Amino acid sequence: MAICDKMAEMNGFRHVKSQEYHGRRLTRDEEADFVYEVMAIPPPFLYNRHLDFIRFPSHFASITPSYTNLIRDPVERKISSFYYIRYGDEGQSRDGSKRNVNITFEDCVLKTLNECKPGKLSLIPFFCGQSDLCHEAGEWALETAKRNVIENYVFVGLLEHLHRSLRIWQHLMPAFFRSAPQAYDAILAQNTTNKFKSLSRVEPPEHVKEIMRKRMRLDYEFYNFIKERMVLIEKQFDLPTRKTRKKKKKRGTSLEREGRDV
């Protein structure tokens, strides 16, 4: 959110943030209302909402939006969500009195409680769509999500590689993300990102994470698919990665020592 606010300020577009935080799955009529709502906003704008994929042409929309998204490692996302729904974060605390706050994520996994059972999809439904099948752990949901990314998304970034993601956004969507890497560095320098960290998070041991990775196999197949696409896009547009930047830096240093121009 913070980087999008900064980009809107710097690049002169509107960042529209939905106030609806829980309605990811919509009825057919709600889908139509959402499509009309988005189409009524004068461009240029970036619309931000937690919502499972909606195919605009199915509602006779005259335009199709340029979709983009940011995902994170499925287990790390699961852990953060587990503690967030109980305690909130530094920006918004929650009353955990109505939830079982006396268990840790490790307890949840080892006791196979409902939140940590096998067969629950995390990332895939966001990209698969509004069909009930998108929430069933199977190859159909996975392949539909992949196809939607290929056909409808400009780019899907990775939180674990946020700087690389911002460079790609800057290249593919310059009207919106020009100077995004530098803006993010400025945000980090202000130390404002800590307010989004989950409160009272208890880091589980590695073997517990590994159990969940196996339970979330399909989500990891999708996550790795997105990671592979990131590498392909970097190669296609010859964008620098951390490794290539380090090599260039070392090469430049050696040339300077030899007294040559770089």
mmCIF file of C-alpha atoms in Angstrom:
data_model
loop_
_atom_site.group_PDB
_atom_site.id
_atom_site.type_symbol
_atom_site.label_atom_id
_atom_site.label_comp_id
_atom_site.label_asym_id
_atom_site.label_seq_id
_atom_site.Cartn_x
_atom_site.Cartn_y
_atom_site.Cartn_z
ATOM 1 C CA MET A 1 0.000 0.000 0.000
ATOM 2 C CA ALA A 2 2.705 2.488 1.000
ATOM 3 C CA ILE A 3 4.663 2.094 -2.232
ATOM 4 C CA CYS A 4 1.471 2.481 -4.304
ATOM 5 C CA ASP A 5 0.581 5.685 -2.421
ATOM 6 C CA LYS A 6 4.062 7.013 -3.101
ATOM 7 C CA MET A 7 3.900 6.074 -6.780
ATOM 8 C CA ALA A 8 0.522 7.783 -7.164
ATOM 9 C CA GLU A 9 1.956 10.954 -5.659
ATOM 10 C CA MET A 10 5.100 10.871 -7.798
ATOM 11 C CA ASN A 11 3.616 9.742 -11.117
ATOM 12 C CA GLY A 12 0.279 11.529 -11.092
ATOM 13 C CA PHE A 13 -2.366 8.819 -10.958
ATOM 14 C CA ARG A 14 -5.099 7.923 -8.492
ATOM 15 C CA HIS A 15 -4.629 5.050 -6.039
ATOM 16 C CA VAL A 16 -8.119 3.744 -5.227
ATOM 17 C CA LYS A 17 -8.174 1.574 -2.106
ATOM 18 C CA SER A 18 -11.300 -0.486 -1.596
ATOM 19 C CA GLN A 19 -12.832 -0.414 1.873
ATOM 20 C CA GLU A 20 -14.087 -3.969 1.388
ATOM 21 C CA TYR A 21 -11.575 -6.313 3.040
ATOM 22 C CA HIS A 22 -13.403 -9.615 3.347
ATOM 23 C CA GLY A 23 -15.530 -10.131 0.233
ATOM 24 C CA ARG A 24 -13.117 -12.060 -1.991
ATOM 25 C CA ARG A 25 -15.832 -14.262 -3.480
ATOM 26 C CA LEU A 26 -18.751 -12.482 -5.098
ATOM 27 C CA THR A 27 -22.165 -13.422 -6.437
ATOM 28 C CA ARG A 28 -22.799 -12.857 -10.129
ATOM 29 C CA ASP A 29 -24.624 -9.600 -9.367
ATOM 30 C CA GLU A 30 -21.824 -8.449 -7.046
ATOM 31 C CA GLU A 31 -19.300 -9.163 -9.794
ATOM 32 C CA ALA A 32 -21.270 -6.974 -12.193
ATOM 33 C CA ASP A 33 -21.473 -4.166 -9.608
ATOM 34 C CA PHE A 34 -17.727 -4.376 -9.102
ATOM 35 C CA VAL A 35 -17.018 -4.228 -12.849
ATOM 36 C CA TYR A 36 -19.242 -1.164 -13.252
ATOM 37 C CA GLU A 37 -17.622 0.480 -10.216
ATOM 38 C CA VAL A 38 -14.130 0.066 -11.671
ATOM 39 C CA MET A 39 -15.145 1.160 -15.157
ATOM 40 C CA ALA A 40 -16.670 4.363 -13.752
ATOM 41 C CA ILE A 41 -13.316 5.559 -12.330
ATOM 42 C CA PRO A 42 -11.592 8.062 -14.641
ATOM 43 C CA PRO A 43 -8.101 6.896 -15.673
ATOM 44 C CA PRO A 44 -5.277 6.756 -14.912
ATOM 45 C CA PHE A 45 -5.779 4.862 -11.662
ATOM 46 C CA LEU A 46 -4.605 1.846 -9.703
ATOM 47 C CA TYR A 47 -7.400 -0.074 -7.968
ATOM 48 C CA ASN A 48 -6.402 -2.077 -4.905
ATOM 49 C CA ARG A 49 -8.582 -4.815 -3.415
ATOM 50 C CA HIS A 50 -8.282 -8.353 -2.015
ATOM 51 C CA LEU A 51 -10.430 -10.180 -4.543
ATOM 52 C CA ASP A 52 -10.446 -13.449 -6.446
ATOM 53 C CA PHE A 53 -9.932 -12.969 -10.171
ATOM 54 C CA ILE A 54 -12.868 -11.598 -12.183
ATOM 55 C CA ARG A 55 -13.075 -11.842 -15.960
ATOM 56 C CA PHE A 56 -14.354 -8.423 -17.063
ATOM 57 C CA PRO A 57 -15.480 -9.435 -20.601
ATOM 58 C CA SER A 58 -17.940 -11.911 -19.069
ATOM 59 C CA HIS A 59 -19.853 -8.850 -17.843
ATOM 60 C CA PHE A 60 -19.798 -7.165 -21.271
ATOM 61 C CA ALA A 61 -17.162 -4.692 -20.129
ATOM 62 C CA SER A 62 -15.782 -2.585 -22.960
ATOM 63 C CA ILE A 63 -12.282 -2.712 -21.490
ATOM 64 C CA THR A 64 -10.215 -5.257 -19.610
ATOM 65 C CA PRO A 65 -8.000 -3.965 -16.802
ATOM 66 C CA SER A 66 -4.286 -4.626 -16.640
ATOM 67 C CA TYR A 67 -4.028 -6.996 -13.702
ATOM 68 C CA THR A 68 -0.982 -7.114 -11.443
ATOM 69 C CA ASN A 69 -0.325 -8.595 -8.018
ATOM 70 C CA LEU A 70 2.271 -9.349 -5.358
ATOM 71 C CA ILE A 71 2.516 -12.697 -3.591
ATOM 72 C CA ARG A 72 4.746 -14.166 -0.929
ATOM 73 C CA ASP A 73 6.044 -17.557 0.161
ATOM 74 C CA PRO A 74 2.906 -19.610 0.995
ATOM 75 C CA VAL A 75 4.024 -20.834 4.420
ATOM 76 C CA GLU A 76 5.321 -17.415 5.478
ATOM 77 C CA ARG A 77 2.011 -15.915 4.372
ATOM 78 C CA LYS A 78 0.142 -18.595 6.324
ATOM 79 C CA ILE A 79 2.104 -17.885 9.500
ATOM 80 C CA SER A 80 1.554 -14.135 9.237
ATOM 81 C CA SER A 81 -2.160 -14.625 8.595
ATOM 82 C CA PHE A 82 -2.441 -17.030 11.541
ATOM 83 C CA TYR A 83 -1.151 -14.407 13.981
ATOM 84 C CA TYR A 84 -2.722 -11.410 12.270
ATOM 85 C CA ILE A 85 -6.283 -12.693 12.645
ATOM 86 C CA ARG A 86 -5.599 -13.121 16.365
ATOM 87 C CA TYR A 87 -3.563 -10.048 17.203
ATOM 88 C CA GLY A 88 -3.491 -7.712 14.181
ATOM 89 C CA ASP A 89 -0.352 -5.728 13.455
ATOM 90 C CA GLU A 90 1.312 -2.603 14.791
ATOM 91 C CA GLY A 91 -0.912 -0.478 12.578
ATOM 92 C CA GLN A 92 -4.143 -2.155 13.704
ATOM 93 C CA SER A 93 -4.374 -4.336 16.791
ATOM 94 C CA ARG A 94 -7.165 -6.885 17.156
ATOM 95 C CA ASP A 95 -9.171 -8.209 20.058
ATOM 96 C CA GLY A 96 -8.142 -11.837 20.256
ATOM 97 C CA SER A 97 -10.597 -12.674 23.032
ATOM 98 C CA LYS A 98 -12.967 -14.403 20.618
ATOM 99 C CA ARG A 99 -10.257 -16.564 19.071
ATOM 100 C CA ASN A 100 -8.089 -19.312 20.441
ATOM 101 C CA VAL A 101 -5.019 -17.200 21.158
ATOM 102 C CA ASN A 102 -3.432 -19.797 23.410
ATOM 103 C CA ILE A 103 -2.141 -21.888 20.517
ATOM 104 C CA THR A 104 0.886 -21.265 18.346
ATOM 105 C CA PHE A 105 1.253 -21.992 14.666
ATOM 106 C CA GLU A 106 3.368 -24.986 15.641
ATOM 107 C CA ASP A 107 0.441 -26.341 17.699
ATOM 108 C CA CYS A 108 -1.878 -25.773 14.762
ATOM 109 C CA VAL A 109 0.339 -27.788 12.412
ATOM 110 C CA LEU A 110 1.275 -30.638 14.729
ATOM 111 C CA LYS A 111 -2.302 -31.082 15.952
ATOM 112 C CA THR A 112 -3.653 -30.687 12.388
ATOM 113 C CA LEU A 113 -6.167 -28.079 13.442
ATOM 114 C CA ASN A 114 -8.613 -26.739 10.879
ATOM 115 C CA GLU A 115 -6.484 -23.756 9.777
ATOM 116 C CA CYS A 116 -3.511 -26.024 9.085
ATOM 117 C CA LYS A 117 -5.150 -29.055 7.518
ATOM 118 C CA PRO A 118 -3.958 -30.398 4.165
ATOM 119 C CA GLY A 119 -5.989 -29.507 1.100
ATOM 120 C CA LYS A 120 -6.528 -25.807 1.860
ATOM 121 C CA LEU A 121 -5.457 -23.481 -0.943
ATOM 122 C CA SER A 122 -3.952 -20.097 -0.111
ATOM 123 C CA LEU A 123 -2.615 -18.305 -3.211
ATOM 124 C CA ILE A 124 -4.295 -20.139 -6.058
ATOM 125 C CA PRO A 125 -7.911 -18.925 -5.634
ATOM 126 C CA PHE A 126 -6.831 -15.286 -6.025
ATOM 127 C CA PHE A 127 -5.737 -16.074 -9.577
ATOM 128 C CA CYS A 128 -8.083 -18.934 -10.447
ATOM 129 C CA GLY A 129 -11.311 -16.979 -10.120
ATOM 130 C CA GLN A 130 -14.782 -17.036 -8.625
ATOM 131 C CA SER A 131 -15.695 -20.663 -9.376
ATOM 132 C CA ASP A 132 -16.204 -23.008 -6.420
ATOM 133 C CA LEU A 133 -13.680 -25.317 -8.109
ATOM 134 C CA CYS A 134 -11.005 -22.670 -7.519
ATOM 135 C CA HIS A 135 -11.108 -23.498 -3.812
ATOM 136 C CA GLU A 136 -10.749 -27.240 -4.320
ATOM 137 C CA ALA A 137 -7.174 -28.478 -4.070
ATOM 138 C CA GLY A 138 -6.615 -30.000 -7.481
ATOM 139 C CA GLU A 139 -4.866 -29.600 -10.810
ATOM 140 C CA TRP A 140 -7.819 -27.758 -12.384
ATOM 141 C CA ALA A 141 -7.543 -24.820 -9.968
ATOM 142 C CA LEU A 142 -3.754 -24.726 -10.338
ATOM 143 C CA GLU A 143 -3.758 -24.785 -14.136
ATOM 144 C CA THR A 144 -6.590 -22.244 -14.355
ATOM 145 C CA ALA A 145 -4.635 -19.883 -12.097
ATOM 146 C CA LYS A 146 -1.524 -20.274 -14.248
ATOM 147 C CA ARG A 147 -3.482 -19.659 -17.449
ATOM 148 C CA ASN A 148 -5.076 -16.525 -16.004
ATOM 149 C CA VAL A 149 -1.647 -15.160 -15.071
ATOM 150 C CA ILE A 150 -0.344 -15.772 -18.592
ATOM 151 C CA GLU A 151 -3.393 -14.284 -20.313
ATOM 152 C CA ASN A 152 -4.450 -11.475 -17.986
ATOM 153 C CA TYR A 153 -1.617 -10.274 -15.734
ATOM 154 C CA VAL A 154 1.048 -7.797 -16.759
ATOM 155 C CA PHE A 155 3.233 -9.107 -13.957
ATOM 156 C CA VAL A 156 3.019 -10.869 -10.591
ATOM 157 C CA GLY A 157 5.795 -9.928 -8.174
ATOM 158 C CA LEU A 158 7.298 -11.717 -5.196
ATOM 159 C CA LEU A 159 7.583 -10.137 -1.758
ATOM 160 C CA GLU A 160 10.786 -12.100 -1.130
ATOM 161 C CA HIS A 161 12.271 -10.388 -4.198
ATOM 162 C CA LEU A 162 10.585 -7.012 -3.887
ATOM 163 C CA HIS A 163 13.396 -4.912 -5.356
ATOM 164 C CA ARG A 164 13.575 -7.162 -8.415
ATOM 165 C CA SER A 165 9.788 -6.994 -8.694
ATOM 166 C CA LEU A 166 9.800 -3.194 -8.524
ATOM 167 C CA ARG A 167 12.409 -2.993 -11.292
ATOM 168 C CA ILE A 168 10.221 -5.182 -13.495
ATOM 169 C CA TRP A 169 7.121 -3.092 -12.726
ATOM 170 C CA GLN A 170 9.108 0.022 -13.508
ATOM 171 C CA HIS A 171 10.017 -1.432 -16.901
ATOM 172 C CA LEU A 172 6.619 -2.881 -17.810
ATOM 173 C CA MET A 173 4.385 -0.181 -16.317
ATOM 174 C CA PRO A 174 6.496 3.005 -16.234
ATOM 175 C CA ALA A 175 3.496 5.341 -16.075
ATOM 176 C CA PHE A 176 2.687 3.848 -12.689
ATOM 177 C CA PHE A 177 5.984 2.564 -11.284
ATOM 178 C CA ARG A 178 8.627 4.983 -12.529
ATOM 179 C CA SER A 179 11.294 5.355 -9.791
ATOM 180 C CA ALA A 180 9.639 2.637 -7.672
ATOM 181 C CA PRO A 181 12.905 1.045 -6.412
ATOM 182 C CA GLN A 182 14.217 4.414 -5.204
ATOM 183 C CA ALA A 183 10.868 5.275 -3.604
ATOM 184 C CA TYR A 184 10.837 1.961 -1.753
ATOM 185 C CA ASP A 185 14.355 2.608 -0.429
ATOM 186 C CA ALA A 186 13.100 5.938 0.916
ATOM 187 C CA ILE A 187 10.182 4.203 2.641
ATOM 188 C CA LEU A 188 12.559 1.688 4.225
ATOM 189 C CA ALA A 189 14.762 4.524 5.461
ATOM 190 C CA GLN A 190 11.749 5.982 7.275
ATOM 191 C CA ASN A 191 11.220 2.614 9.011
ATOM 192 C CA THR A 192 7.468 2.700 8.364
ATOM 193 C CA THR A 193 7.122 -0.906 7.180
ATOM 194 C CA ASN A 194 7.323 -2.343 10.711
ATOM 195 C CA LYS A 195 3.724 -1.358 11.418
ATOM 196 C CA PHE A 196 2.579 -4.113 9.050
ATOM 197 C CA LYS A 197 4.367 -6.886 10.941
ATOM 198 C CA SER A 198 2.076 -9.301 12.773
ATOM 199 C CA LEU A 199 2.007 -8.865 16.518
ATOM 200 C CA SER A 200 2.925 -11.722 18.866
ATOM 201 C CA ARG A 201 4.295 -13.887 16.067
ATOM 202 C CA VAL A 202 6.055 -16.988 17.359
ATOM 203 C CA GLU A 203 8.436 -18.310 14.729
ATOM 204 C CA PRO A 204 7.878 -22.059 14.217
ATOM 205 C CA PRO A 205 10.826 -24.449 13.849
ATOM 206 C CA GLU A 206 11.941 -25.465 10.367
ATOM 207 C CA HIS A 207 10.505 -28.992 10.559
ATOM 208 C CA VAL A 208 7.043 -27.522 11.187
ATOM 209 C CA LYS A 209 7.402 -25.263 8.151
ATOM 210 C CA GLU A 210 8.449 -28.269 6.091
ATOM 211 C CA ILE A 211 5.288 -30.145 7.104
ATOM 212 C CA MET A 212 3.210 -27.202 5.901
ATOM 213 C CA ARG A 213 5.177 -26.948 2.647
ATOM 214 C CA LYS A 214 4.168 -30.508 1.864
ATOM 215 C CA ARG A 215 0.546 -29.771 2.776
ATOM 216 C CA MET A 216 0.617 -26.689 0.531
ATOM 217 C CA ARG A 217 2.216 -28.459 -2.432
ATOM 218 C CA LEU A 218 -0.096 -26.937 -5.047
ATOM 219 C CA ASP A 219 0.401 -23.411 -3.745
ATOM 220 C CA TYR A 220 4.167 -23.948 -3.979
ATOM 221 C CA GLU A 221 3.827 -25.194 -7.548
ATOM 222 C CA PHE A 222 2.072 -21.924 -8.337
ATOM 223 C CA TYR A 223 4.609 -19.851 -6.372
ATOM 224 C CA ASN A 224 7.506 -21.475 -8.233
ATOM 225 C CA PHE A 225 5.701 -20.894 -11.534
ATOM 226 C CA ILE A 226 5.584 -17.168 -10.708
ATOM 227 C CA LYS A 227 9.252 -17.220 -9.717
ATOM 228 C CA GLU A 228 10.215 -18.849 -13.029
ATOM 229 C CA ARG A 229 8.225 -16.210 -14.933
ATOM 230 C CA MET A 230 10.104 -13.470 -13.092
ATOM 231 C CA VAL A 231 13.432 -14.907 -14.248
ATOM 232 C CA LEU A 232 12.171 -15.202 -17.834
ATOM 233 C CA ILE A 233 10.978 -11.573 -17.852
ATOM 234 C CA GLU A 234 14.344 -10.374 -16.522
ATOM 235 C CA LYS A 235 16.128 -12.271 -19.289
ATOM 236 C CA GLN A 236 13.694 -11.133 -21.980
ATOM 237 C CA PHE A 237 14.211 -7.448 -21.185
ATOM 238 C CA ASP A 238 17.822 -7.800 -20.026
ATOM 239 C CA LEU A 239 16.995 -6.400 -16.603
ATOM 240 C CA PRO A 240 19.718 -6.456 -13.925
ATOM 241 C CA THR A 241 19.427 -8.906 -11.052
ATOM 242 C CA ARG A 242 21.344 -8.753 -7.805
ATOM 243 C CA LYS A 243 23.934 -11.200 -9.210
ATOM 244 C CA THR A 244 24.504 -9.210 -12.398
ATOM 245 C CA ARG A 245 24.770 -5.950 -10.450
ATOM 246 C CA LYS A 246 27.419 -7.494 -8.178
ATOM 247 C CA LYS A 247 29.400 -8.724 -11.190
ATOM 248 C CA LYS A 248 29.291 -5.302 -12.838
ATOM 249 C CA LYS A 249 30.351 -3.654 -9.598
ATOM 250 C CA LYS A 250 33.338 -6.008 -9.199
ATOM 251 C CA ARG A 251 34.289 -5.529 -12.848
ATOM 252 C CA GLY A 252 34.104 -1.760 -12.473
ATOM 253 C CA THR A 253 36.317 -1.852 -9.386
ATOM 254 C CA SER A 254 38.995 -3.926 -11.117
ATOM 255 C CA LEU A 255 39.015 -1.624 -14.146
ATOM 256 C CA GLU A 256 39.365 1.441 -11.928
ATOM 257 C CA ARG A 257 42.392 -0.136 -10.242
ATOM 258 C CA GLU A 258 43.968 -0.588 -13.673
ATOM 259 C CA GLY A 259 43.421 3.120 -14.358
ATOM 260 C CA ARG A 260 40.944 2.543 -17.175
ATOM 261 C CA ASP A 261 37.697 4.396 -17.870
ATOM 262 C CA VAL A 262 34.480 2.616 -16.906
#
